[in-house]
Amino acid sequence: MDWFTSWHSLYQQTEKKWALLSPNEQKKQLTYLEETAGTLLDEWTQMDELVQKLRAEGTEQSDLPQYRSTGTVYYQLEMFAKAADTLQSEQASGDEDDLRLLYTGFAFLFADNEQKALELFLYLVQAARKKVFHHFAYVGLGCIHARRQCFEEATVCFERANQLITTADVVYNLGVCYYVQEAFHLAESYFLDYIEQVSEDEEAYFFLGCCQWLKGDKEAAWVSWLTSIHVAESTTSLLALAHVCEWHGYHQTAVHCYKRIQESEGLEQKVLHGLAWNYALAGEGKKAMVTFRKALQFDPFNSHIRSSISWLDEHWPEEEWRSLLGAGKNGLIN
């Protein structure tokens, strides 16, 4: 504790020369020590309050009831409509009943009965006994509003949930909500916070890069996007990133994304088409020709592939792209 040691060091120095100080100097030094001690006391009080807050939250969550029933079994099996009906007919008391209602609300939500879920979450926000139940009720409300694309209302609910208890999921949802509302500086801060907690989420890095790009911080955006490539397991994220790279002219990076997709999905037509197109735009004509031929083997008359080849033939006829489309009207591949 450097601040504590520093105060004592200052006090000892003052004590040693106290007799040599004039009354006015003694008064000034004493005032300084008192003010410093007061500041330290305020900091200590705040620290103690924070510690007590964490202790109270830990105690509250450790004391949560364990509600298990036929309804929760259906819930765990993701039979949500059946779970909702069963949970509604069950009975409990006190905190267990609040937990039962939470289960019921989320069961209705996942069974696409948003109105029933909304009613239960609103009730819990008003009537639940523990803060943790309020937190999850606000999360449920946020999910409903987000589903309905009412992102301002969703943001309010997720912010309330985050004020009660901070969780990685809520932080991520806030990032998405602010991103959709084009509040990119706020979205960026939430995605950065989320990544500190969950470091291997490629979608978070992708959204973070989008925020940074749209804010004009392009160098940071590419760092985030390239990180997304390295941690990505989802082909959906890789495909989205490939399109972003292609759009901005980073064709070698797009090729890398498509190759990563190939590793998990194999030689699919859309992947081969993307690879061939980016090879061509990167100036690797021979690789593009070979890959276009492979893509056409899946579907010789695919309009998207043939349109790409026609565009390349129009702009760079020296590569003889038209030979890929076959001779005459029969469209046979050479």
Coordinates of C-alpha atoms in Angstrom, one line a residue:
M1 CA 0.0 0.0 0.0
D2 CA 2.2 2.9 -1.3
W3 CA -0.3 5.6 -0.3
F4 CA -0.3 4.4 3.3
T5 CA 3.5 4.1 3.5
S6 CA 3.9 7.6 2.0
W7 CA 1.7 9.2 4.6
H8 CA 3.6 7.6 7.4
S9 CA 6.9 8.6 5.9
L10 CA 5.6 12.2 5.6
Y11 CA 4.4 12.1 9.2
Q12 CA 7.8 10.8 10.5
Q13 CA 9.7 13.6 8.6
T14 CA 7.4 16.2 10.1
E15 CA 7.8 14.7 13.6
K16 CA 11.6 14.9 13.4
K17 CA 11.6 18.6 12.5
W18 CA 8.5 19.6 14.4
A19 CA 10.4 21.5 17.1
L20 CA 12.3 23.5 14.5
L21 CA 9.1 24.7 12.7
S22 CA 7.5 28.0 13.4
P23 CA 3.9 28.0 14.7
N24 CA 2.6 29.0 11.2
E25 CA 4.7 26.2 9.5
Q26 CA 3.5 23.7 12.1
K27 CA -0.1 24.7 11.4
K28 CA 0.3 24.3 7.6
Q29 CA 2.0 21.0 8.0
L30 CA -0.6 19.7 10.4
T31 CA -3.4 20.9 8.0
Y32 CA -1.7 19.1 5.1
L33 CA -1.4 15.8 7.1
E34 CA -5.0 16.1 8.2
E35 CA -6.3 16.7 4.7
T36 CA -4.1 13.8 3.3
A37 CA -5.4 11.5 6.1
G38 CA -8.9 12.5 5.3
T39 CA -8.5 11.7 1.6
L40 CA -7.0 8.3 2.5
L41 CA -9.8 7.7 4.9
D42 CA -12.3 8.4 2.1
E43 CA -10.5 6.0 -0.2
W44 CA -10.4 3.4 2.5
T45 CA -14.2 3.8 3.1
Q46 CA -14.9 3.5 -0.7
M47 CA -12.7 0.4 -0.8
D48 CA -14.4 -1.1 2.1
E49 CA -17.8 -0.4 0.6
L50 CA -16.8 -2.1 -2.6
V51 CA -15.5 -5.1 -0.8
Q52 CA -18.7 -5.4 1.2
K53 CA -20.7 -5.0 -2.0
L54 CA -18.8 -7.9 -3.6
R55 CA -19.2 -10.0 -0.4
A56 CA -23.0 -9.3 -0.4
E57 CA -23.3 -10.2 -4.0
G58 CA -21.3 -13.4 -3.5
T59 CA -23.5 -14.3 -0.5
E60 CA -26.7 -13.6 -2.4
Q61 CA -25.7 -15.7 -5.4
S62 CA -24.3 -18.6 -3.2
D63 CA -27.7 -18.6 -1.3
L64 CA -29.7 -18.9 -4.5
P65 CA -32.3 -21.7 -4.3
Q66 CA -31.9 -24.8 -6.5
Y67 CA -35.3 -25.3 -8.2
R68 CA -35.5 -28.7 -9.9
S69 CA -38.7 -30.1 -11.2
T70 CA -40.3 -31.9 -14.2
G71 CA -40.5 -28.5 -15.8
T72 CA -36.8 -27.7 -15.5
V73 CA -36.1 -31.2 -16.9
Y74 CA -38.1 -30.3 -20.0
Y75 CA -36.2 -26.9 -20.1
Q76 CA -32.8 -28.6 -20.0
L77 CA -33.9 -30.9 -22.8
E78 CA -34.9 -27.7 -24.8
M79 CA -38.5 -28.8 -25.0
F80 CA -39.5 -25.2 -24.2
A81 CA -43.2 -25.3 -25.0
K82 CA -43.7 -28.3 -22.8
A83 CA -41.4 -26.8 -20.1
A84 CA -43.5 -23.6 -20.1
D85 CA -46.8 -25.4 -19.7
T86 CA -45.4 -27.7 -16.9
L87 CA -43.6 -24.9 -15.0
Q88 CA -46.8 -22.9 -15.0
S89 CA -48.7 -25.7 -13.3
E90 CA -46.0 -26.2 -10.6
Q91 CA -46.0 -24.6 -7.2
A92 CA -43.2 -23.2 -5.1
S93 CA -42.7 -20.4 -2.5
G94 CA -40.4 -17.6 -1.7
D95 CA -37.2 -17.4 -3.8
E96 CA -37.9 -20.8 -5.3
D97 CA -41.1 -19.4 -6.8
D98 CA -39.2 -16.4 -8.3
L99 CA -36.8 -18.9 -9.9
R100 CA -39.6 -21.0 -11.2
L101 CA -41.1 -17.9 -12.8
L102 CA -37.8 -17.1 -14.4
Y103 CA -37.6 -20.5 -15.9
T104 CA -41.1 -20.1 -17.1
G105 CA -40.4 -16.7 -18.7
F106 CA -37.4 -18.0 -20.6
A107 CA -39.2 -21.1 -21.6
F108 CA -42.0 -19.0 -23.2
L109 CA -39.3 -16.8 -24.8
F110 CA -37.5 -19.7 -26.4
A111 CA -40.9 -21.2 -27.4
D112 CA -41.6 -17.9 -29.3
N113 CA -44.4 -16.9 -26.9
E114 CA -43.0 -13.4 -26.4
Q115 CA -46.2 -11.9 -24.8
K116 CA -46.3 -14.5 -22.0
A117 CA -42.6 -14.1 -21.4
L118 CA -42.9 -10.3 -21.3
E119 CA -45.6 -10.5 -18.7
L120 CA -43.5 -12.7 -16.4
F121 CA -40.4 -10.6 -16.7
L122 CA -42.3 -7.4 -16.0
Y123 CA -43.8 -9.0 -12.9
L124 CA -40.3 -10.2 -11.7
V125 CA -38.8 -6.7 -12.2
Q126 CA -41.4 -5.4 -9.7
A127 CA -41.9 -8.3 -7.3
A128 CA -38.7 -10.5 -7.2
R129 CA -36.9 -10.5 -3.8
K130 CA -33.3 -10.8 -4.9
K131 CA -31.2 -8.6 -7.2
V132 CA -30.1 -11.6 -9.3
F133 CA -33.7 -12.2 -10.3
H134 CA -34.2 -8.6 -11.3
H135 CA -31.0 -8.9 -13.4
F136 CA -32.2 -11.9 -15.3
A137 CA -35.7 -10.4 -15.8
Y138 CA -34.1 -7.4 -17.4
V139 CA -32.0 -9.7 -19.6
G140 CA -35.2 -11.4 -20.7
L141 CA -36.9 -8.1 -21.5
G142 CA -33.8 -7.0 -23.4
C143 CA -33.9 -10.2 -25.5
I144 CA -37.6 -9.6 -26.3
H145 CA -37.1 -6.0 -27.4
A146 CA -34.0 -7.0 -29.5
R147 CA -36.1 -9.8 -31.2
R148 CA -38.6 -7.1 -32.1
Q149 CA -35.8 -4.9 -33.3
C150 CA -36.7 -2.3 -30.7
F151 CA -33.0 -1.7 -29.9
E152 CA -33.4 1.5 -27.9
E153 CA -35.7 -0.3 -25.5
A154 CA -33.4 -3.4 -25.5
T155 CA -30.4 -1.2 -24.6
V156 CA -32.3 0.3 -21.6
C157 CA -33.0 -3.2 -20.3
F158 CA -29.5 -4.5 -20.8
E159 CA -28.1 -1.4 -19.2
R160 CA -30.3 -2.0 -16.1
A161 CA -29.2 -5.6 -16.0
N162 CA -25.6 -4.6 -16.3
Q163 CA -26.0 -2.1 -13.4
L164 CA -27.3 -4.9 -11.2
I165 CA -24.8 -7.6 -12.1
T166 CA -22.2 -7.4 -14.8
T167 CA -21.9 -10.5 -17.0
A168 CA -20.1 -11.1 -20.3
D169 CA -23.3 -12.0 -22.1
V170 CA -25.0 -8.7 -21.2
V171 CA -21.9 -6.7 -22.1
Y172 CA -21.8 -8.4 -25.5
N173 CA -25.5 -7.7 -26.1
L174 CA -25.0 -4.0 -25.2
G175 CA -22.2 -3.9 -27.8
V176 CA -24.5 -5.3 -30.5
C177 CA -27.4 -3.0 -29.5
Y178 CA -25.2 0.1 -29.7
Y179 CA -23.7 -1.1 -33.0
V180 CA -27.1 -1.5 -34.6
Q181 CA -27.9 2.1 -33.4
E182 CA -24.7 3.3 -35.0
A183 CA -23.3 4.5 -31.6
F184 CA -20.0 3.0 -32.6
H185 CA -17.8 4.6 -29.8
L186 CA -20.1 3.0 -27.2
A187 CA -20.3 -0.3 -29.0
E188 CA -16.5 -0.4 -29.3
S189 CA -16.1 0.1 -25.5
Y190 CA -18.5 -2.8 -24.7
F191 CA -16.8 -5.1 -27.2
L192 CA -13.4 -4.3 -25.7
D193 CA -14.8 -5.0 -22.3
Y194 CA -16.3 -8.3 -23.5
I195 CA -13.1 -9.4 -25.1
E196 CA -11.2 -8.9 -21.8
Q197 CA -13.5 -11.5 -20.4
V198 CA -13.9 -13.8 -23.4
S199 CA -10.8 -13.7 -25.5
E200 CA -11.6 -16.3 -28.1
D201 CA -14.9 -15.0 -29.6
E202 CA -14.4 -14.3 -33.3
E203 CA -17.7 -12.5 -33.7
A204 CA -16.8 -10.0 -31.0
Y205 CA -13.5 -9.2 -32.7
F206 CA -15.3 -8.9 -36.0
F207 CA -17.9 -6.4 -34.6
L208 CA -15.1 -4.6 -32.8
G209 CA -13.3 -4.2 -36.1
C210 CA -16.4 -2.9 -37.8
C211 CA -16.8 -0.3 -35.0
Q212 CA -13.2 0.8 -35.4
W213 CA -13.5 1.0 -39.2
L214 CA -16.7 3.1 -39.1
K215 CA -15.0 5.4 -36.5
G216 CA -12.1 5.9 -39.0
D217 CA -9.6 3.9 -37.0
K218 CA -8.7 1.6 -39.9
E219 CA -5.4 0.3 -38.5
A220 CA -7.0 -0.9 -35.3
A221 CA -9.9 -2.4 -37.3
W222 CA -7.5 -4.6 -39.3
V223 CA -5.8 -5.7 -36.2
S224 CA -9.2 -6.8 -34.8
W225 CA -10.3 -8.5 -38.0
L226 CA -7.0 -10.4 -38.4
T227 CA -7.4 -11.5 -34.8
S228 CA -10.9 -12.7 -35.7
I229 CA -9.4 -14.8 -38.4
H230 CA -7.0 -16.5 -36.1
V231 CA -9.6 -17.4 -33.4
A232 CA -12.5 -18.1 -35.8
E233 CA -14.3 -21.4 -35.7
S234 CA -17.6 -20.2 -37.2
T235 CA -17.6 -20.4 -41.0
T236 CA -20.3 -17.7 -40.9
S237 CA -17.9 -15.2 -39.3
L238 CA -15.1 -16.1 -41.7
L239 CA -17.4 -15.7 -44.7
A240 CA -18.6 -12.3 -43.4
L241 CA -14.9 -11.2 -42.9
A242 CA -14.0 -12.5 -46.4
H243 CA -16.7 -10.3 -47.8
V244 CA -15.4 -7.3 -45.8
C245 CA -11.8 -7.9 -47.0
E246 CA -12.9 -8.3 -50.6
W247 CA -15.0 -5.1 -50.5
H248 CA -12.1 -3.1 -49.3
G249 CA -9.6 -4.6 -51.7
Y250 CA -7.7 -6.9 -49.3
H251 CA -7.9 -9.9 -51.6
Q252 CA -5.1 -11.9 -50.1
T253 CA -6.8 -11.7 -46.7
A254 CA -10.1 -12.7 -48.3
V255 CA -8.3 -15.7 -49.8
H256 CA -7.0 -16.7 -46.4
C257 CA -10.5 -16.6 -45.0
Y258 CA -11.9 -18.8 -47.8
K259 CA -9.0 -21.3 -47.2
R260 CA -9.9 -21.4 -43.5
I261 CA -13.5 -22.2 -44.5
Q262 CA -12.3 -24.9 -46.9
E263 CA -10.6 -26.6 -43.9
S264 CA -13.9 -27.3 -42.3
E265 CA -16.4 -27.4 -45.2
G266 CA -14.3 -28.7 -48.0
L267 CA -14.6 -27.8 -51.7
E268 CA -18.0 -26.1 -51.8
Q269 CA -19.1 -24.1 -54.8
K270 CA -19.5 -20.8 -53.0
V271 CA -16.1 -21.2 -51.4
L272 CA -14.4 -22.0 -54.7
H273 CA -16.1 -19.1 -56.4
G274 CA -14.9 -16.7 -53.6
L275 CA -11.4 -18.1 -53.8
A276 CA -11.2 -17.8 -57.6
W277 CA -12.6 -14.3 -57.7
N278 CA -10.1 -13.0 -55.1
Y279 CA -7.2 -14.8 -56.7
A280 CA -8.2 -13.0 -60.0
L281 CA -8.4 -9.6 -58.3
A282 CA -5.1 -10.2 -56.5
G283 CA -3.5 -10.7 -59.9
E284 CA -3.0 -14.5 -59.5
G285 CA -4.6 -15.4 -62.9
K286 CA -3.4 -19.0 -63.1
K287 CA -4.7 -19.9 -59.7
A288 CA -8.0 -18.2 -60.5
M289 CA -8.4 -20.1 -63.8
V290 CA -7.8 -23.5 -62.0
T291 CA -10.2 -22.6 -59.2
F292 CA -12.9 -21.3 -61.5
R293 CA -12.8 -24.6 -63.4
K294 CA -13.3 -26.5 -60.1
A295 CA -16.2 -24.3 -59.2
L296 CA -17.9 -24.8 -62.5
Q297 CA -17.6 -28.6 -62.1
F298 CA -20.2 -28.3 -59.4
D299 CA -22.6 -26.2 -61.5
P300 CA -21.6 -25.4 -65.1
F301 CA -24.4 -22.9 -65.6
N302 CA -24.2 -21.1 -62.3
S303 CA -25.1 -17.5 -63.2
H304 CA -23.0 -15.9 -60.4
I305 CA -19.8 -17.7 -61.4
R306 CA -20.4 -17.0 -65.1
S307 CA -21.1 -13.4 -64.4
S308 CA -17.8 -13.1 -62.5
I309 CA -15.9 -14.6 -65.4
S310 CA -17.6 -12.3 -67.9
W311 CA -16.7 -9.3 -65.9
L312 CA -13.1 -10.4 -65.7
D313 CA -13.0 -11.1 -69.5
E314 CA -14.4 -7.6 -70.1
H315 CA -11.7 -5.9 -68.0
W316 CA -8.7 -8.2 -68.4
P317 CA -9.3 -10.1 -71.7
E318 CA -5.6 -11.0 -71.9
E319 CA -6.2 -13.8 -69.4
E320 CA -8.6 -15.6 -71.8
W321 CA -11.3 -15.9 -69.1
R322 CA -13.9 -16.6 -71.8
S323 CA -12.4 -20.0 -72.4
L324 CA -13.8 -21.1 -69.1
L325 CA -17.4 -20.6 -70.3
G326 CA -17.1 -23.2 -73.1
A327 CA -17.4 -23.0 -76.9
G328 CA -20.5 -21.9 -78.7
K329 CA -24.0 -21.9 -77.2
N330 CA -23.9 -25.3 -75.6
G331 CA -21.9 -23.9 -72.6
L332 CA -19.7 -26.9 -72.3
I333 CA -16.6 -26.5 -70.2
N334 CA -13.3 -26.7 -72.1

